């Protein structure tokens, strides 16, 4: 280990944090209400706007991005496939099904209750997907994501059908299009649970690295594979359900970010987790800012912006020449 | 064997007729002529859509030599909707939106066919792994859908109900003003496909065999892809994107008629499509009391069929 090798990652990390801080600053000062940096510290009205709307929105974007990127990373480890993520492989749609069930049975349920039920249905939907994914032949790496995309579509169709027949279609539309325009103080705090889940993932980082070596190898090295599977499923389901309840479905973050980051820094989870979380946060925040600026003063939902950016990046990942044959 | 297929086709024809009669007559109330006129227009539209989807799917599967590829899965529906929003967005300032819908439809169809040729001909030439091609197709679909909704929001932010951006076909809100133009385009397309039915049988043998038998492979494939694109434009313009409907009816038709010969498979698939659409619409309307969800039901059932075929193909 030379000093250069030890300081380079630190420099890169510092640069990345600077980028994220810059995005936060932009996010706080971009919007319909005009706030200049000077007013932010003197004008009480500007301060109120920042505290009630801009800051919560920025934090929600960061938490959502970091959470979804990590959920994608964990799901890819569990499915042993680079091209799956919760938002497009049925987890998000299953969570929406859970919200629909709660809304039908207990119309007055709190956000926490909704999240709990959505987590449970997301868990069931993801377990089913992974059970099938593990049966697919490993020689066909693209079969799993294709299966996931259509599986998500089928679950989504079931949700739409029930919603249509119970006059809840408007509701479902809101939940399946991720956007931050409705995030205000007092309406997003539950997202901090995502941060707690991130900490849990960090604790299990080394065990996740072992998991990615495959079942037999990791069991041989003394890993409780089944228990790790349950923990991983819990991480994926809780983060996805939280996001769907509070923000809506945000596609492709969990798919694109882990792939891009692991191409740059390798597969060690200890290194990956902070980078993936940070990059996910930066991506969602940047896309939200783009959505706010593209058609100022109107807003474009972050889900739509990410749909374009994410699908294009994913296509590039799929069709580029494999760098290692 | 000939007898069996004749019987199957005749039976399908009779069931399709029965479905049409049920659609026309069930629960008629009030002004008889008015209702009949309205219903016959909607019936005509459903038939045009059903036949277009069935025929385009069969031809597409022949060209790509695969049973689980359909134009919708490869994102062609989304491509048409994208062409629509692109035209409104780029030349919207010149009153494109207020043009005659038939002229708009013609413009959209032309743009779409051009885009389809640009996108799919290289893919077909490259001989990409099939599963990868399917995955890329689905992703292309997502990309174009997102682009369409992005453009839609840039065009008119106050209009949050972007009908065209919907991800499911709506068989109740049919764009009637296009019916004649779409019907004519469909008839031309079907006439060409029918004349080509023997060529398509040769095409189904695969590139090398077909070339050996004197088929100009690149030219024929390019022509058929454009034909498929035009037929997809017809169905999407009338009802919207249809997801797995084509896969469903062609798979059913093939099971029933038990051959890939185009002279038999084309009518069988078309009749099954008519039965599913008209019959399904009638049942949903009069039994479940909500006809708007037929697209969603088809998406659900067809999606399951697709997954089953995918798993079955993977096991082999």
Coordinates of C-alpha atoms in Angstrom, one line a residue, chain A:
Chain A
X1 CA 0.0 0.0 0.0
X2 CA 1.6 3.3 -1.1
X3 CA 0.4 6.6 0.2
X4 CA -1.1 7.4 -3.2
X5 CA -3.3 4.3 -3.1
X6 CA -4.5 5.3 0.3
X7 CA -5.2 8.9 -0.4
X8 CA -6.8 8.6 -3.8
X9 CA -10.1 7.0 -2.5
X10 CA -10.3 9.7 0.2
X11 CA -9.9 12.5 -2.4
X12 CA -12.5 10.9 -4.6
X13 CA -14.8 10.6 -1.6
X14 CA -14.3 14.2 -0.6
X15 CA -15.0 15.3 -4.2
X16 CA -18.2 13.2 -4.3
X17 CA -19.4 14.7 -1.0
X18 CA -18.7 18.2 -2.5
X19 CA -20.9 17.4 -5.5
X20 CA -23.7 16.1 -3.3
X21 CA -23.5 19.3 -1.1
X22 CA -23.6 21.4 -4.2
X23 CA -26.7 19.6 -5.4
X24 CA -28.3 20.2 -2.0
X25 CA -27.6 23.9 -2.2
X26 CA -29.1 24.1 -5.7
X27 CA -32.1 22.1 -4.6
X28 CA -32.7 24.5 -1.7
X29 CA -32.6 27.6 -3.9
X30 CA -34.5 26.3 -6.9
X31 CA -38.3 26.5 -7.0
X32 CA -41.2 28.7 -7.7
X33 CA -40.8 30.8 -4.6
X34 CA -37.8 33.0 -5.1
X35 CA -35.2 32.6 -2.4
X36 CA -31.7 34.1 -2.7
X37 CA -28.8 32.7 -0.5
X38 CA -28.6 36.1 1.3
X39 CA -32.3 36.1 2.2
X40 CA -32.0 32.6 3.6
X41 CA -30.2 33.9 6.6
X42 CA -32.1 37.1 7.2
X43 CA -35.6 37.0 5.8
X44 CA -37.9 35.0 8.2
X45 CA -40.4 34.3 5.4
X46 CA -37.6 32.8 3.2
X47 CA -36.4 30.8 6.2
X48 CA -39.9 29.4 6.7
X49 CA -40.2 28.4 3.0
X50 CA -36.9 26.5 3.3
X51 CA -37.8 24.8 6.6
X52 CA -41.3 23.8 5.5
X53 CA -40.8 22.8 1.9
X54 CA -37.3 23.0 0.3
X55 CA -35.3 21.3 3.0
X56 CA -37.8 18.4 3.5
X57 CA -37.9 17.9 -0.2
X58 CA -34.1 17.8 -0.5
X59 CA -33.8 15.4 2.4
X60 CA -36.6 13.2 0.9
X61 CA -34.8 13.0 -2.4
X62 CA -31.6 12.1 -0.7
X63 CA -33.2 9.4 1.5
X64 CA -35.2 8.0 -1.4
X65 CA -32.2 7.8 -3.7
X66 CA -29.8 6.3 -1.2
X67 CA -32.5 3.8 0.0
X68 CA -33.5 2.7 -3.5
X69 CA -29.9 2.3 -4.7
X70 CA -29.1 0.2 -1.7
X71 CA -32.3 -1.9 -2.1
X72 CA -31.3 -2.5 -5.7
X73 CA -27.8 -3.6 -4.6
X74 CA -29.2 -6.0 -2.0
X75 CA -31.7 -7.4 -4.5
X76 CA -29.0 -8.0 -7.1
X77 CA -27.0 -9.8 -4.4
X78 CA -29.9 -12.0 -3.4
X79 CA -31.0 -12.8 -7.0
X80 CA -27.4 -13.2 -8.1
X81 CA -28.2 -11.1 -11.1
X82 CA -26.9 -7.7 -12.1
X83 CA -30.0 -6.5 -13.8
X84 CA -32.8 -6.6 -11.3
X85 CA -34.2 -4.0 -8.9
X86 CA -37.2 -3.7 -6.6
X87 CA -39.0 -0.9 -8.5
X88 CA -39.2 -2.9 -11.8
X89 CA -39.4 -6.5 -10.6
X90 CA -42.7 -6.6 -8.7
X91 CA -41.6 -5.3 -5.3
X92 CA -42.9 -1.8 -5.8
X93 CA -46.1 -3.1 -7.5
X94 CA -46.7 -5.5 -4.6
X95 CA -46.3 -2.7 -2.2
X96 CA -48.9 -0.7 -4.1
X97 CA -51.2 -3.8 -3.8
X98 CA -50.7 -3.6 -0.1
X99 CA -51.6 0.1 0.1
X100 CA -54.7 -0.7 -2.0
X101 CA -55.8 -3.4 0.4
X102 CA -55.3 -1.1 3.5
X103 CA -57.2 1.7 1.8
X104 CA -60.1 -0.6 1.0
X105 CA -60.3 -2.3 4.5
X106 CA -59.1 0.6 6.8
X107 CA -59.7 3.9 4.9
X108 CA -58.5 5.9 8.0
X109 CA -55.2 4.0 8.5
X110 CA -52.1 6.0 9.3
X111 CA -49.1 6.3 7.1
X112 CA -47.2 3.9 9.4
X113 CA -49.9 1.3 9.1
X114 CA -49.9 1.6 5.4
X115 CA -46.2 1.2 5.3
X116 CA -46.3 -1.9 7.4
X117 CA -48.9 -3.6 5.3
X118 CA -47.1 -2.5 2.1
X119 CA -43.9 -4.0 3.5
X120 CA -45.6 -7.3 4.1
X121 CA -47.1 -7.5 0.6
X122 CA -43.8 -6.4 -0.9
X123 CA -42.1 -9.2 1.1
X124 CA -44.5 -11.7 -0.3
X125 CA -44.2 -10.5 -3.9
X126 CA -40.4 -10.3 -3.7
X127 CA -40.1 -13.8 -2.2
X128 CA -42.2 -15.3 -5.0
X129 CA -40.1 -13.5 -7.6
X130 CA -36.8 -14.7 -6.0
X131 CA -38.1 -18.2 -5.7
X132 CA -38.8 -18.3 -9.4
X133 CA -35.6 -16.4 -10.3
X134 CA -33.5 -19.1 -8.5
X135 CA -35.0 -21.8 -10.6
X136 CA -34.1 -20.1 -13.9
X137 CA -31.1 -21.4 -15.6
X138 CA -28.0 -19.4 -14.7
X139 CA -26.7 -19.6 -18.2
X140 CA -29.3 -17.0 -19.2
X141 CA -28.5 -13.9 -17.3
X142 CA -31.1 -11.8 -19.1
X143 CA -34.0 -14.1 -18.4
X144 CA -34.3 -13.0 -14.7
X145 CA -34.7 -9.2 -15.4
X146 CA -37.1 -9.9 -18.3
X147 CA -39.1 -12.2 -16.0
X148 CA -39.0 -9.5 -13.4
X149 CA -40.2 -6.7 -15.7
X150 CA -43.2 -8.7 -16.9
X151 CA -43.9 -10.0 -13.4
X152 CA -44.1 -6.4 -12.2
X153 CA -46.4 -5.6 -15.1
X154 CA -48.7 -8.5 -14.2
X155 CA -48.9 -7.5 -10.5
X156 CA -49.4 -3.9 -11.7
X157 CA -52.3 -4.9 -13.9
X158 CA -54.0 -6.7 -11.0
X159 CA -53.6 -3.5 -8.9
X160 CA -55.1 -1.4 -11.7
X161 CA -58.0 -3.8 -12.1
X162 CA -59.0 -3.8 -8.4
X163 CA -58.5 0.0 -8.2
X164 CA -60.7 0.6 -11.2
X165 CA -63.5 -1.5 -9.8
X166 CA -63.3 0.3 -6.4
X167 CA -62.9 3.8 -7.8
X168 CA -59.4 4.2 -6.4
X169 CA -57.7 4.7 -9.7
X170 CA -56.7 8.3 -8.9
X171 CA -55.1 7.1 -5.7
X172 CA -53.1 4.4 -7.5
X173 CA -52.0 6.9 -10.2
X174 CA -50.5 9.1 -7.4
X175 CA -48.7 6.2 -5.9
X176 CA -47.3 4.8 -9.0
X177 CA -45.8 8.1 -10.2
X178 CA -42.9 9.1 -8.0
X179 CA -42.7 12.8 -7.3
X180 CA -41.5 15.1 -4.5
X181 CA -43.8 18.1 -5.1
X182 CA -46.1 17.0 -2.3
X183 CA -43.3 16.5 0.3
X184 CA -43.6 19.0 3.1
X185 CA -42.5 19.1 6.7
X186 CA -44.4 16.5 8.7
X187 CA -45.1 14.4 5.7
X188 CA -41.8 12.7 4.9
X189 CA -40.2 12.0 8.3
X190 CA -41.0 8.2 8.1
X191 CA -38.4 8.1 5.3
X192 CA -35.7 8.3 8.0
X193 CA -36.4 4.7 8.6
X194 CA -34.6 4.2 5.3
X195 CA -31.6 5.7 6.9
X196 CA -31.8 3.2 9.7
X197 CA -32.1 0.4 7.1
X198 CA -29.0 1.7 5.5
X199 CA -27.2 1.3 8.8
X200 CA -28.4 -2.3 9.0
X201 CA -27.1 -3.0 5.5
X202 CA -23.7 -1.5 6.6
X203 CA -23.6 -3.9 9.5
X204 CA -24.2 -6.9 7.3
X205 CA -21.9 -5.6 4.5
X206 CA -19.3 -8.4 4.7
X207 CA -21.9 -11.1 4.9
X208 CA -23.5 -9.7 1.8
X209 CA -20.2 -9.8 0.0
X210 CA -20.0 -13.5 0.9
X211 CA -23.5 -14.0 -0.4
X212 CA -22.6 -12.7 -3.8
X213 CA -20.1 -15.6 -4.1
X214 CA -23.1 -18.0 -4.3
X215 CA -24.9 -20.2 -1.9
X216 CA -22.4 -23.1 -1.6
X217 CA -19.3 -21.1 -1.3
X218 CA -20.8 -18.8 1.4
X219 CA -22.2 -21.7 3.4
X220 CA -18.8 -23.4 3.2
X221 CA -17.3 -20.2 4.7
X222 CA -19.7 -20.4 7.6
X223 CA -22.5 -18.0 6.5
X224 CA -26.1 -18.6 7.7
X225 CA -27.4 -18.2 4.1
X226 CA -31.1 -18.6 4.9
X227 CA -31.0 -16.0 7.7
X228 CA -29.1 -13.6 5.4
X229 CA -31.8 -14.2 2.7
X230 CA -34.5 -13.1 5.2
X231 CA -32.6 -10.0 6.3
X232 CA -32.0 -9.0 2.7
X233 CA -35.7 -9.5 1.8
X234 CA -36.6 -7.4 4.8
X235 CA -34.3 -4.6 3.7
X236 CA -35.6 -4.6 0.2
X237 CA -39.3 -4.7 1.2
X238 CA -39.2 -2.0 3.9
X239 CA -37.2 0.5 1.8
X240 CA -39.4 0.0 -1.3
X241 CA -42.7 0.1 0.7
X242 CA -41.6 3.3 2.4
X243 CA -40.8 4.9 -0.9
X244 CA -44.0 3.9 -2.6
X245 CA -46.1 5.1 0.3
X246 CA -44.4 8.5 0.7
X247 CA -43.0 9.4 -2.7
X248 CA -44.4 6.8 -5.3
X249 CA -42.6 4.4 -7.6
X250 CA -39.2 5.7 -8.7
X251 CA -37.8 3.4 -11.4
X252 CA -34.3 2.5 -12.4
X253 CA -32.3 4.0 -9.5
X254 CA -31.6 0.6 -7.9
X255 CA -30.8 -0.8 -11.3
X256 CA -28.4 1.7 -12.8
X257 CA -26.5 3.1 -9.7
X258 CA -25.1 -0.2 -8.3
X259 CA -24.1 -1.3 -11.8
X260 CA -22.3 1.9 -12.6
X261 CA -20.6 2.2 -9.2
X262 CA -19.4 -1.4 -9.1
X263 CA -17.9 -1.1 -12.5
X264 CA -15.7 1.7 -11.1
X265 CA -14.8 0.4 -7.6
X266 CA -15.4 -3.4 -7.7
X267 CA -17.6 -5.7 -5.6
X268 CA -16.5 -5.3 -2.0
X269 CA -19.7 -4.2 -0.1
X270 CA -17.8 -2.3 2.5
X271 CA -16.6 0.0 -0.3
X272 CA -19.7 -0.2 -2.4
X273 CA -22.4 0.7 0.2
X274 CA -21.4 4.3 0.9
X275 CA -20.6 5.0 -2.8
X276 CA -23.9 3.4 -4.0
X277 CA -25.9 5.3 -1.3
X278 CA -24.3 8.6 -2.2
X279 CA -24.6 8.2 -5.9
X280 CA -28.2 7.1 -5.6
X281 CA -28.9 10.2 -3.5
X282 CA -27.1 12.5 -6.0
X283 CA -28.9 10.9 -9.0
X284 CA -32.4 11.3 -7.6
X285 CA -31.7 14.8 -6.3
X286 CA -30.2 15.8 -9.7
X287 CA -33.2 14.4 -11.5
X288 CA -35.6 16.2 -9.2
X289 CA -33.8 19.5 -9.9
X290 CA -34.0 18.8 -13.6
X291 CA -37.7 18.1 -13.3
X292 CA -38.2 21.4 -11.5
X293 CA -36.2 23.4 -14.1
X294 CA -37.1 21.8 -17.5
X295 CA -40.5 23.5 -17.7
X296 CA -40.3 26.2 -15.1
X297 CA -42.5 27.1 -13.3
X298 CA -44.3 23.8 -13.8
X299 CA -42.9 20.6 -12.5
X300 CA -42.1 17.3 -14.1
X301 CA -42.3 14.3 -11.7
X302 CA -39.0 12.8 -10.8
X303 CA -40.3 9.4 -11.8
X304 CA -40.8 10.6 -15.4
X305 CA -37.3 12.1 -15.6
X306 CA -35.7 9.0 -14.1
X307 CA -37.8 6.8 -16.5
X308 CA -36.0 8.5 -19.4
X309 CA -32.5 8.8 -17.9
X310 CA -32.7 5.4 -16.3
X311 CA -34.1 3.5 -19.3
X312 CA -31.5 5.0 -21.5
X313 CA -28.7 4.1 -19.1
X314 CA -30.0 0.6 -18.7
X315 CA -30.1 0.1 -22.5
X316 CA -26.5 1.2 -22.6
X317 CA -25.6 -1.3 -19.9
X318 CA -27.4 -4.0 -21.8
X319 CA -26.1 -3.4 -25.3
X320 CA -22.6 -2.2 -24.8
X321 CA -19.8 -4.7 -25.7
X322 CA -18.9 -6.7 -22.6
X323 CA -15.7 -5.2 -21.2
X324 CA -14.5 -8.7 -20.1
X325 CA -15.1 -11.7 -22.2

